[in-house]
PDB file of C-alpha atoms and ligand atoms in Angstrom:
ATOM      1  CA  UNK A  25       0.000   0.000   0.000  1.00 44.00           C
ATOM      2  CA  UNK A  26       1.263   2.831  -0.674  1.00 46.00           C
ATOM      3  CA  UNK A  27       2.425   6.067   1.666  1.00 48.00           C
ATOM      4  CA  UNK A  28      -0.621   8.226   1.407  1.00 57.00           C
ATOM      5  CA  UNK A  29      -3.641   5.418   0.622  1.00 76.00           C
ATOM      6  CA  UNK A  30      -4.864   4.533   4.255  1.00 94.00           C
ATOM      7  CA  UNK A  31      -5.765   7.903   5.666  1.00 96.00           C
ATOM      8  CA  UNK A  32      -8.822  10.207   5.924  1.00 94.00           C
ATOM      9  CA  UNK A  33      -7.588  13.739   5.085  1.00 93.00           C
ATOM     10  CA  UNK A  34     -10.708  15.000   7.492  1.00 93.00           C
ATOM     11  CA  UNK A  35      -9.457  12.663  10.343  1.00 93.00           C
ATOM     12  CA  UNK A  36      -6.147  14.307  10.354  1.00 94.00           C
ATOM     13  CA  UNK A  37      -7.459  17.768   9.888  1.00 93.00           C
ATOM     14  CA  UNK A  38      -9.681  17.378  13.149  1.00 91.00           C
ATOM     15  CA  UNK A  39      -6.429  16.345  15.197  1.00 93.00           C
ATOM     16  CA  UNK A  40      -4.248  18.925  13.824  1.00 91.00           C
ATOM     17  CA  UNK A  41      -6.857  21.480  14.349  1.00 90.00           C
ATOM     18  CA  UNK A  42      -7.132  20.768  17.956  1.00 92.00           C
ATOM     19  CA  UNK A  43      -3.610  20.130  18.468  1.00 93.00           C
ATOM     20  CA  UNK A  44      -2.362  23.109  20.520  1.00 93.00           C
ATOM     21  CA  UNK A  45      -4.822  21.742  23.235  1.00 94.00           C
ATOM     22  CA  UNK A  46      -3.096  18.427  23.508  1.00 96.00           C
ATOM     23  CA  UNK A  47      -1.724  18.972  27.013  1.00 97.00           C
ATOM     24  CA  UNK A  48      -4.141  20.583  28.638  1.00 96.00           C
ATOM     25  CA  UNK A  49      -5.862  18.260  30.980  1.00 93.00           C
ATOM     26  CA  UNK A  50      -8.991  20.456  30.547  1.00 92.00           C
ATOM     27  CA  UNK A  51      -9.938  20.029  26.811  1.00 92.00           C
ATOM     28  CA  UNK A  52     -10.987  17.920  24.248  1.00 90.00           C
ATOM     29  CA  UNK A  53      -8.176  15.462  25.430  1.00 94.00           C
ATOM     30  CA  UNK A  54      -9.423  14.929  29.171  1.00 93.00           C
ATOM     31  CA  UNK A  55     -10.159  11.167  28.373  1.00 93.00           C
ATOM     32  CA  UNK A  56      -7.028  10.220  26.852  1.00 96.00           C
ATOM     33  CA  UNK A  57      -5.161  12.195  29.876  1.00 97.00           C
ATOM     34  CA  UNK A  58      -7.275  10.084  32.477  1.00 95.00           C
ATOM     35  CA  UNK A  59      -7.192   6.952  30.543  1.00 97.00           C
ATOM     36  CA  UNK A  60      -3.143   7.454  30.259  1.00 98.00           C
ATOM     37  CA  UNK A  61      -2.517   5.654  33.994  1.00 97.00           C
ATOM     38  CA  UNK A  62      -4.748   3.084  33.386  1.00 98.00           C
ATOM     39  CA  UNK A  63      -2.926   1.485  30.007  1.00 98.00           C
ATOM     40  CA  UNK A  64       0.597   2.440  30.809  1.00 98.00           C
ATOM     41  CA  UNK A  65      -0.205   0.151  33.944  1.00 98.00           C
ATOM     42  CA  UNK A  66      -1.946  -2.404  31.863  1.00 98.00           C
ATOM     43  CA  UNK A  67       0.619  -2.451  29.055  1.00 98.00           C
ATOM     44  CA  UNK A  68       3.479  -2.594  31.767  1.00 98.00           C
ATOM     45  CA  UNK A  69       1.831  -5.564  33.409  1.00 98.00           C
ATOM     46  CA  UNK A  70       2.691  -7.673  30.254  1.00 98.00           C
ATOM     47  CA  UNK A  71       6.203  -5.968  29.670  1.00 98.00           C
ATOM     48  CA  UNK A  72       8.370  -4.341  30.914  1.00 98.00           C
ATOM     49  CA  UNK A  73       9.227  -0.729  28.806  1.00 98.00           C
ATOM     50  CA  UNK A  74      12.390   0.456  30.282  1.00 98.00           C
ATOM     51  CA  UNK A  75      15.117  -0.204  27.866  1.00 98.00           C
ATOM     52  CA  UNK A  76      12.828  -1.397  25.231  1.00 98.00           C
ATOM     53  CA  UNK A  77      12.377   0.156  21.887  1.00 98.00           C
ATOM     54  CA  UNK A  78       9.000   1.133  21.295  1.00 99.00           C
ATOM     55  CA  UNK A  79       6.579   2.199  18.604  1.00 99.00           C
ATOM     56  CA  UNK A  80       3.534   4.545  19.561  1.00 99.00           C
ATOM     57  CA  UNK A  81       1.123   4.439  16.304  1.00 98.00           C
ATOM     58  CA  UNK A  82      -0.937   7.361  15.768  1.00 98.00           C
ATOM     59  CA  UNK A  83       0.722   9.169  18.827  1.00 98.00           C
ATOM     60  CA  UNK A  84      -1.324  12.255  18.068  1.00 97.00           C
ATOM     61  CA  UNK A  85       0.557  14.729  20.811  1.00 98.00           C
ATOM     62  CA  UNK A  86       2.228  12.168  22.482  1.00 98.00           C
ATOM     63  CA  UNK A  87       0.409  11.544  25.549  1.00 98.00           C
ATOM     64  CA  UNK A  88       1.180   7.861  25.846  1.00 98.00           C
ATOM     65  CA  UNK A  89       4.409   8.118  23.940  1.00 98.00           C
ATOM     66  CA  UNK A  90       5.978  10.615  26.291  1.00 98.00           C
ATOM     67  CA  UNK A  91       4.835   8.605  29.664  1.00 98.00           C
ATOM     68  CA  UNK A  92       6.556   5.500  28.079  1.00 98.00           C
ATOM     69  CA  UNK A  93       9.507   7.317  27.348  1.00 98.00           C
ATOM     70  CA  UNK A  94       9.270   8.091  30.740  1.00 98.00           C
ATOM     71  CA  UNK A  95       9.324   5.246  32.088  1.00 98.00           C
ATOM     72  CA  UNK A  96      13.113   4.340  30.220  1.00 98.00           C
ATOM     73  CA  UNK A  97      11.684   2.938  26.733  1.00 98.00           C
ATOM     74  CA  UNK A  98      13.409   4.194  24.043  1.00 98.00           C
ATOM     75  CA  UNK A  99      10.202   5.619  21.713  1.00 98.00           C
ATOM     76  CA  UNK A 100       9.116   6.205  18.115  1.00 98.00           C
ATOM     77  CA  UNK A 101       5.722   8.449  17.947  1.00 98.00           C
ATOM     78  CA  UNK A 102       4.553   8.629  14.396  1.00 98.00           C
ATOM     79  CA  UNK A 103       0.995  10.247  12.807  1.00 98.00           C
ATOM     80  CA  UNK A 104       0.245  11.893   9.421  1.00 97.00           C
ATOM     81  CA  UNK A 105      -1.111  14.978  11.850  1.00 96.00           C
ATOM     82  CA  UNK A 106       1.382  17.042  11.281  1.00 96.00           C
ATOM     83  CA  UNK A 107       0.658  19.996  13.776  1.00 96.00           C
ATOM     84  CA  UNK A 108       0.106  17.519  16.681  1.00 97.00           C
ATOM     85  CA  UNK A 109       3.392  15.796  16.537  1.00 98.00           C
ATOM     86  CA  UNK A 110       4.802  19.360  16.267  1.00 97.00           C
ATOM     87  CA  UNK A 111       2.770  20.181  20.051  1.00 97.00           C
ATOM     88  CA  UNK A 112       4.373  16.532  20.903  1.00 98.00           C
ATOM     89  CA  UNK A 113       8.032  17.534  20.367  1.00 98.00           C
ATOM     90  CA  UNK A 114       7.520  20.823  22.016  1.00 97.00           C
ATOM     91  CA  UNK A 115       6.049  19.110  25.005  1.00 97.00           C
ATOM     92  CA  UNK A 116       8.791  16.312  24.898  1.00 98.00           C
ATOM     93  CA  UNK A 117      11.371  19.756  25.335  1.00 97.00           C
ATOM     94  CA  UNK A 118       9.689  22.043  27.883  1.00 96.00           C
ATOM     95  CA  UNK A 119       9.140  18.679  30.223  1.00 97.00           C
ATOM     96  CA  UNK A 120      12.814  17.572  29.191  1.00 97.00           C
ATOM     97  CA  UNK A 121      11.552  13.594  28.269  1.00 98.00           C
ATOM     98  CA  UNK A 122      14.480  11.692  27.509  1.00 97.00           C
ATOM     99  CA  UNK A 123      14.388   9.086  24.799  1.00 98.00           C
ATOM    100  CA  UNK A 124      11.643   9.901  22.426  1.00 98.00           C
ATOM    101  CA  UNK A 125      11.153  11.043  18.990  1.00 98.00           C
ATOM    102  CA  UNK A 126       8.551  11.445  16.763  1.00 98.00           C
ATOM    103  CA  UNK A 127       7.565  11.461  12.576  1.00 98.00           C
ATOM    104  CA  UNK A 128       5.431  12.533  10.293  1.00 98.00           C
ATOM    105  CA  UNK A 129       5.480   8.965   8.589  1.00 98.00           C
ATOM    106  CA  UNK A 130       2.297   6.465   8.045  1.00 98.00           C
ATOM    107  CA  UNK A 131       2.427   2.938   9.890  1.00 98.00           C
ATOM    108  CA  UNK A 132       2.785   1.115   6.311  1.00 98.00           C
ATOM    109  CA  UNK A 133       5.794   3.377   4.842  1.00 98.00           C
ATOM    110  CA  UNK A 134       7.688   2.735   8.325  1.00 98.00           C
ATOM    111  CA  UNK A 135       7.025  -1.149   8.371  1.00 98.00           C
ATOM    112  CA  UNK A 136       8.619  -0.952   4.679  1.00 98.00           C
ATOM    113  CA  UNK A 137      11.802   0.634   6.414  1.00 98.00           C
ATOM    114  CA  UNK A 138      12.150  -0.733   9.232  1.00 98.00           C
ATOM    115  CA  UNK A 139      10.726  -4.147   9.968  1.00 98.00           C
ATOM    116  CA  UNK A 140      11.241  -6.471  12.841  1.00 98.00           C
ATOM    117  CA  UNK A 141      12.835  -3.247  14.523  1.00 98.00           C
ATOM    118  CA  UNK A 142      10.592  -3.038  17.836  1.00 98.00           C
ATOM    119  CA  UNK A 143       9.898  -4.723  21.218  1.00 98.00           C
ATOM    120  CA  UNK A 144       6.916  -2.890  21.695  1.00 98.00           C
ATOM    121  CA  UNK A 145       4.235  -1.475  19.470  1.00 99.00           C
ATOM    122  CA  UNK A 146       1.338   0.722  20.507  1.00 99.00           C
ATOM    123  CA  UNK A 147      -1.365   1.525  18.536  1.00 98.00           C
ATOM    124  CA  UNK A 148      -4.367   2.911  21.043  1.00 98.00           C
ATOM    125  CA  UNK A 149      -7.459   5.264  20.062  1.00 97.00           C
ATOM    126  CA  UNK A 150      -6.484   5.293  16.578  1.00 97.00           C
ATOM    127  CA  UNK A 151      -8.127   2.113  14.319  1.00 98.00           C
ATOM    128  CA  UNK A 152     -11.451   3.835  14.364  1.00 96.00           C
ATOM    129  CA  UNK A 153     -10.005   6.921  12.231  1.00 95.00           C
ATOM    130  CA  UNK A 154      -8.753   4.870   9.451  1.00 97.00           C
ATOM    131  CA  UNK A 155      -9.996   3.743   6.406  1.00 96.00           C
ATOM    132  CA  UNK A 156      -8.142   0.238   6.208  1.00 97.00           C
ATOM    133  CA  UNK A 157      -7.628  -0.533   9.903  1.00 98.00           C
ATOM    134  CA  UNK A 158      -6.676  -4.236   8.877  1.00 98.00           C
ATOM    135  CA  UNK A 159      -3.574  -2.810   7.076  1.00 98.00           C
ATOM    136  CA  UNK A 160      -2.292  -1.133   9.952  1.00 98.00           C
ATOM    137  CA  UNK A 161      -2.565  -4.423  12.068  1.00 98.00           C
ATOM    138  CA  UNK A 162      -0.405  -5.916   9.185  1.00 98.00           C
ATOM    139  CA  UNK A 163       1.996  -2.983   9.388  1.00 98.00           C
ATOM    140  CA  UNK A 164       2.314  -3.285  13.437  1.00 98.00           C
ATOM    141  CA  UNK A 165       3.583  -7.006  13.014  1.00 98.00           C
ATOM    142  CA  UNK A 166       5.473  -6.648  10.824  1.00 98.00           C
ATOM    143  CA  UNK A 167       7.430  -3.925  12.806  1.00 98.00           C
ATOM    144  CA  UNK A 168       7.221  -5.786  15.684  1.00 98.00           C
ATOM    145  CA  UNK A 169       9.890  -8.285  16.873  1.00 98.00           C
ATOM    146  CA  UNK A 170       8.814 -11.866  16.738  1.00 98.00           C
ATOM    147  CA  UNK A 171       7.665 -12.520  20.349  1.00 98.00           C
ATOM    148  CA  UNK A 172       7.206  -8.789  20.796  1.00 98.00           C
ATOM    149  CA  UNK A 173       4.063  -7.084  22.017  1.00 98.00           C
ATOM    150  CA  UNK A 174       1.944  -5.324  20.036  1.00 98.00           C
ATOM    151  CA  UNK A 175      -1.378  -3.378  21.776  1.00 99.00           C
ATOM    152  CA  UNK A 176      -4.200  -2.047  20.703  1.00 98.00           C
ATOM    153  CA  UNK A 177      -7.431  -0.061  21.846  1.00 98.00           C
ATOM    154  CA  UNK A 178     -10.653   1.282  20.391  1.00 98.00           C
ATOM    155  CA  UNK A 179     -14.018   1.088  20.503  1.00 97.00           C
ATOM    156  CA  UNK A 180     -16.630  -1.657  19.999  1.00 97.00           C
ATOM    157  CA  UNK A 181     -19.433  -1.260  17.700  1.00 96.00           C
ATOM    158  CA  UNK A 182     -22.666  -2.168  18.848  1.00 95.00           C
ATOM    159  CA  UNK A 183     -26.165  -0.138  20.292  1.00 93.00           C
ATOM    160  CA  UNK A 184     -24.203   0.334  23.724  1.00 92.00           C
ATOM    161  CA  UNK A 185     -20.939   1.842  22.431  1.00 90.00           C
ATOM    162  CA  UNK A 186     -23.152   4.299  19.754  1.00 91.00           C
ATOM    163  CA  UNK A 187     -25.253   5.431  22.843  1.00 90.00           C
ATOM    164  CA  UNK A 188     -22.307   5.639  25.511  1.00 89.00           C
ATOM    165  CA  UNK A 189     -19.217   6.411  23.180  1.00 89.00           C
ATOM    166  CA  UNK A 190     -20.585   8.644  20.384  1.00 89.00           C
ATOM    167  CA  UNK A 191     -24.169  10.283  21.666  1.00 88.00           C
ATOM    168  CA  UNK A 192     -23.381  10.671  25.391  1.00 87.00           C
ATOM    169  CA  UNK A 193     -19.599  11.408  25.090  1.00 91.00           C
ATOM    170  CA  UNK A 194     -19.907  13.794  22.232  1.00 89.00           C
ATOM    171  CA  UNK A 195     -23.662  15.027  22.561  1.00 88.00           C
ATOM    172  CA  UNK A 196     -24.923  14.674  26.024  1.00 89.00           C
ATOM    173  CA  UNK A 197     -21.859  14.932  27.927  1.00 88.00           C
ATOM    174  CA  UNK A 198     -19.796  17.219  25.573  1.00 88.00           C
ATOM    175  CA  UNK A 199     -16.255  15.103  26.452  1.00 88.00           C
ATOM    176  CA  UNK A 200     -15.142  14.798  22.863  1.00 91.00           C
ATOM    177  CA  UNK A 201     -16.279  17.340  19.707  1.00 91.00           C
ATOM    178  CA  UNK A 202     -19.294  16.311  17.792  1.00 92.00           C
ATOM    179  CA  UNK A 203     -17.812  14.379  14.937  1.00 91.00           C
ATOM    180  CA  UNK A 204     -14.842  12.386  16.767  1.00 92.00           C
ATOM    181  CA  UNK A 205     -16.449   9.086  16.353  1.00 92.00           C
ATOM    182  CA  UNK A 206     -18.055   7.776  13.844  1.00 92.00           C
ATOM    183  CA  UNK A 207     -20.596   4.930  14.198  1.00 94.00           C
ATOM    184  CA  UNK A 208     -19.460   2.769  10.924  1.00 94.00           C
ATOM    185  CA  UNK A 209     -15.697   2.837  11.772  1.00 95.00           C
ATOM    186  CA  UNK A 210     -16.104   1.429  15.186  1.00 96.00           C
ATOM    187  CA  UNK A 211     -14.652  -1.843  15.233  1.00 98.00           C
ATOM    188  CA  UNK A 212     -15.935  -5.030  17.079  1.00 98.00           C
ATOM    189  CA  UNK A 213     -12.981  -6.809  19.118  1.00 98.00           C
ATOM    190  CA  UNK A 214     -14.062 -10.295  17.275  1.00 98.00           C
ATOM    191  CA  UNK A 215     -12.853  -7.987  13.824  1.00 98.00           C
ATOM    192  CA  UNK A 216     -10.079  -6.939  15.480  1.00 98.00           C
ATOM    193  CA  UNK A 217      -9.241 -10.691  16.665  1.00 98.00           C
ATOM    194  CA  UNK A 218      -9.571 -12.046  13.257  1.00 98.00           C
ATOM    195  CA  UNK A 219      -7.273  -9.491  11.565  1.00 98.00           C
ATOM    196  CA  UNK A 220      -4.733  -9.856  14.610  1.00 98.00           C
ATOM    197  CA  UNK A 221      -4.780 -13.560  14.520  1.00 98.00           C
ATOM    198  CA  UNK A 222      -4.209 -13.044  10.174  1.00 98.00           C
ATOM    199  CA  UNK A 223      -1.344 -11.158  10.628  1.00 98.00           C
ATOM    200  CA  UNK A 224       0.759 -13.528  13.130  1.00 98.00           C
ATOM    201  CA  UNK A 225      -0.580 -11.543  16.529  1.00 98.00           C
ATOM    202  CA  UNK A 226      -1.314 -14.221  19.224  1.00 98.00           C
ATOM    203  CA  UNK A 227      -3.910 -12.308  21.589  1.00 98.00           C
ATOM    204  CA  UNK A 228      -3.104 -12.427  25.043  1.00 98.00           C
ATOM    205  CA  UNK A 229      -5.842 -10.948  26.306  1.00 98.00           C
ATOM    206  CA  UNK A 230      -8.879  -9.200  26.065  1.00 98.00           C
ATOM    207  CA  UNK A 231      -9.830  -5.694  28.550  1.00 98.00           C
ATOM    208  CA  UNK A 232     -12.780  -3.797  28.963  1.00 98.00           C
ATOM    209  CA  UNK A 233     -12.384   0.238  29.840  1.00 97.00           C
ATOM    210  CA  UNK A 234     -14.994   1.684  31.454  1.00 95.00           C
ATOM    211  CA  UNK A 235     -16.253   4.870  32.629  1.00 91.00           C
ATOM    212  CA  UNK A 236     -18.460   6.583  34.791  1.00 90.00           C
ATOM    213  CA  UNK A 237     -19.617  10.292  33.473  1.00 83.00           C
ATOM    214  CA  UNK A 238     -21.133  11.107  37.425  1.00 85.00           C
ATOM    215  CA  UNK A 239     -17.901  10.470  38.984  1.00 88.00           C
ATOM    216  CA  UNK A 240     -15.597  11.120  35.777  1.00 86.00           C
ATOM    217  CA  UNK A 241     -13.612   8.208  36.740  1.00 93.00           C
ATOM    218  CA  UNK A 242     -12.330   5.523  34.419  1.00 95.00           C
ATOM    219  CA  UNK A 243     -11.284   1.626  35.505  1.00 97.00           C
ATOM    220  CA  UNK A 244     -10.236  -1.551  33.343  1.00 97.00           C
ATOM    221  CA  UNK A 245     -12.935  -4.784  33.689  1.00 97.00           C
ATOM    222  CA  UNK A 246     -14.192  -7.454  31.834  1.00 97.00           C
ATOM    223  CA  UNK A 247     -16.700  -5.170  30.112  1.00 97.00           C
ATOM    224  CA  UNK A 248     -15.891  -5.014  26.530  1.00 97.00           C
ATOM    225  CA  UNK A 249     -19.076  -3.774  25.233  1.00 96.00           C
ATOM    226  CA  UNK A 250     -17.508   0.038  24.404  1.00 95.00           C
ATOM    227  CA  UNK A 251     -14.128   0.994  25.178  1.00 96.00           C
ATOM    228  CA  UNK A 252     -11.788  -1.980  25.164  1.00 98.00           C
ATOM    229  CA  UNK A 253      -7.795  -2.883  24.852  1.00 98.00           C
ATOM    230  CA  UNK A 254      -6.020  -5.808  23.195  1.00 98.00           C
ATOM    231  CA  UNK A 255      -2.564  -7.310  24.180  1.00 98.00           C
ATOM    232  CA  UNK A 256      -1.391  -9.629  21.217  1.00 98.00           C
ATOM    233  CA  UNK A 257       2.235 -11.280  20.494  1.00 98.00           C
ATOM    234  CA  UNK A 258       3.996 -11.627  17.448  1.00 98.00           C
ATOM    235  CA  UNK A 259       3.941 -15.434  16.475  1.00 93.00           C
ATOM    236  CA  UNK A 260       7.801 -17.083  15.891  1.00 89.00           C
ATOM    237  CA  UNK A 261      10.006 -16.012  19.151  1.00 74.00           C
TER     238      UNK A 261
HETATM  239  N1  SAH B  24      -2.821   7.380  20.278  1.00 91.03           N
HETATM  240  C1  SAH B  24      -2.971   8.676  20.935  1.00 91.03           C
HETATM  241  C2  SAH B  24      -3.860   9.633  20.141  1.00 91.03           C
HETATM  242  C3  SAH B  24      -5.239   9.140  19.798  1.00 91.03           C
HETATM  243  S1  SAH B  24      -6.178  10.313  18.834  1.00 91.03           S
HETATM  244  C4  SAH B  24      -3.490   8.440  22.319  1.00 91.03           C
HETATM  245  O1  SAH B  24      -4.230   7.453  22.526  1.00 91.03           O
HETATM  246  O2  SAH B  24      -3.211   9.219  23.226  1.00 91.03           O
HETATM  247  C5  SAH B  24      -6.080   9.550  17.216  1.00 91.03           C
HETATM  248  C6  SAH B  24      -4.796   9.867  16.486  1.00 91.03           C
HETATM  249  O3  SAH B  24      -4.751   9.061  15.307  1.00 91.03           O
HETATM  250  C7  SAH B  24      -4.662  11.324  16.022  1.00 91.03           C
HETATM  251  O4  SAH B  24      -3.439  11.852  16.447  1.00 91.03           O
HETATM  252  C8  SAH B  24      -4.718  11.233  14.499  1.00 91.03           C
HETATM  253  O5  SAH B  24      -3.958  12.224  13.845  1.00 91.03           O
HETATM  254  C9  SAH B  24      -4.148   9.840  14.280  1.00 91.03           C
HETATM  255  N2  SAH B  24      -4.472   9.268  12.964  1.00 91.03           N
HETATM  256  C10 SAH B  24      -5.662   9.216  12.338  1.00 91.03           C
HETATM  257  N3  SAH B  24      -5.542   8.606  11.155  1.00 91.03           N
HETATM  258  C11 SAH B  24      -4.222   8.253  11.033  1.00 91.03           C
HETATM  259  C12 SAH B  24      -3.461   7.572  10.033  1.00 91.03           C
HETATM  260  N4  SAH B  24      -4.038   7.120   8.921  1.00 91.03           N
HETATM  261  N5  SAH B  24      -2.137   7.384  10.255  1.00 91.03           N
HETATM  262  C13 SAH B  24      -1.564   7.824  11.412  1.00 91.03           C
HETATM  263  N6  SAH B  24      -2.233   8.459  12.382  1.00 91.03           N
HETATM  264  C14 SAH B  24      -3.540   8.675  12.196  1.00 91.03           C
END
């Protein structure tokens, strides 16, 4: 596939439009700031990150990518969102994070240059805003070591997740702008399974993320049936 084929231009104009509010725990990006603990935890759990080199897919401003950096991986953030991976590196140099870069490159393009490079692949809140999200599974093994982790989180599709995820988050609640999530590019984890399990990623497990818009709080469970995370391994260690 080639470099520019598996991208929405509108997807990345919405992120680069609201990328100088990245890092403020206040806006837009609340959720992924509260939901930051909670994976880095999860992911760590199955790996360890310090010393590692890992890939952040879709790393937007680099809220996940920066915390891994942080804790000692050595880290690749890429997007096509030009103007949010500037905000990243910005943020990466006021807070002084050691140990993390980021490129304006698409997942495909790099897994053409640089295959089999990385311990660790993350590709979280990002599926859903693609057009092919089966290539970029394809692309994330084959950057990934064999026996390497590769993670990824999105949303299920299904009457629950449009109510919860795209009318009360975006309409009722006003946590994300009208128009983050769309309804047909949600992705069922079964889908997700399937293209995991055709490109060589052994899934490890399964998580449910849940929320609760009274209390604002956010914890992992067994509930998949909106938000959820997957932990696969590359096949062939
Ligand atoms: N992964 C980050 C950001 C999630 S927001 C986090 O969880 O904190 C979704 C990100 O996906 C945005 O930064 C957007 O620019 C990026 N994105 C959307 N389509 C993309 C594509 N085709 N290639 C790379 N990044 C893409």
């Amino acid at each position: 596939m080639s470099d520019t084929v598996n991208v929405d231009p509108s997807e990345i104009a919405k992120f680069s439009e609201l990328a100088h509010r990245w890092w403020d725990p206040d806006s837009e990006f609340r959720p992924l700031h509260q939901i930051n603990p909670l994976r880095l935890g999860w992911i760590e759990g199955f790996t360890p990150l310090a010393g590692r080199h890992v890939l952040d897919v879709g790393c937007g401003g680099g809220i996940l990518a920066d915390a891994m950096a942080r804790r000692g991986a050595d880290v690749l953030g890429i997007d096509l969102a030009a103007r949010a991976l500037k905000v990243a590196q910005l943020h990466a140099l006021e807070v002084q994070t050691q140990g993390v870069a980021y490129r304006e490159v698409s997942v495909e393009a790099l897994a053409a240059e640089m295959p089999g490079r990385f311990d660790v692949v993350t590709c979280m809140e990002m599926l859903e805003h693609v057009p092919d999200p089966a290539s970029v599974v394809r692309a994330c093994s084959a950057l990934v070591k064999p026996g390497g982790w590769v993670f990824f989180s999105t949303i299920n599709r299904n009457a629950r997740a449009f109510l919860l995820a795209i009318v009360g988050a975006e309409y009722l609640l006003n946590l994300l702008p009208r128009g983050t999530h769309e309804y047909e590019k949600l992705i069922r984890p079964s889908e997700l399974a399937g293209w995991c399990r055709s490109y060589a990623l052994d899934l490890q497990a399964t998580r449910g993320l849940e929320h609760n818009p009274l209390t604002r709080r956010y914890w992992l469970s067994a509930d998949t049936r909106v938000n959820y995370l997957l932990a696969t391994r590359k096949a062939g260690a």
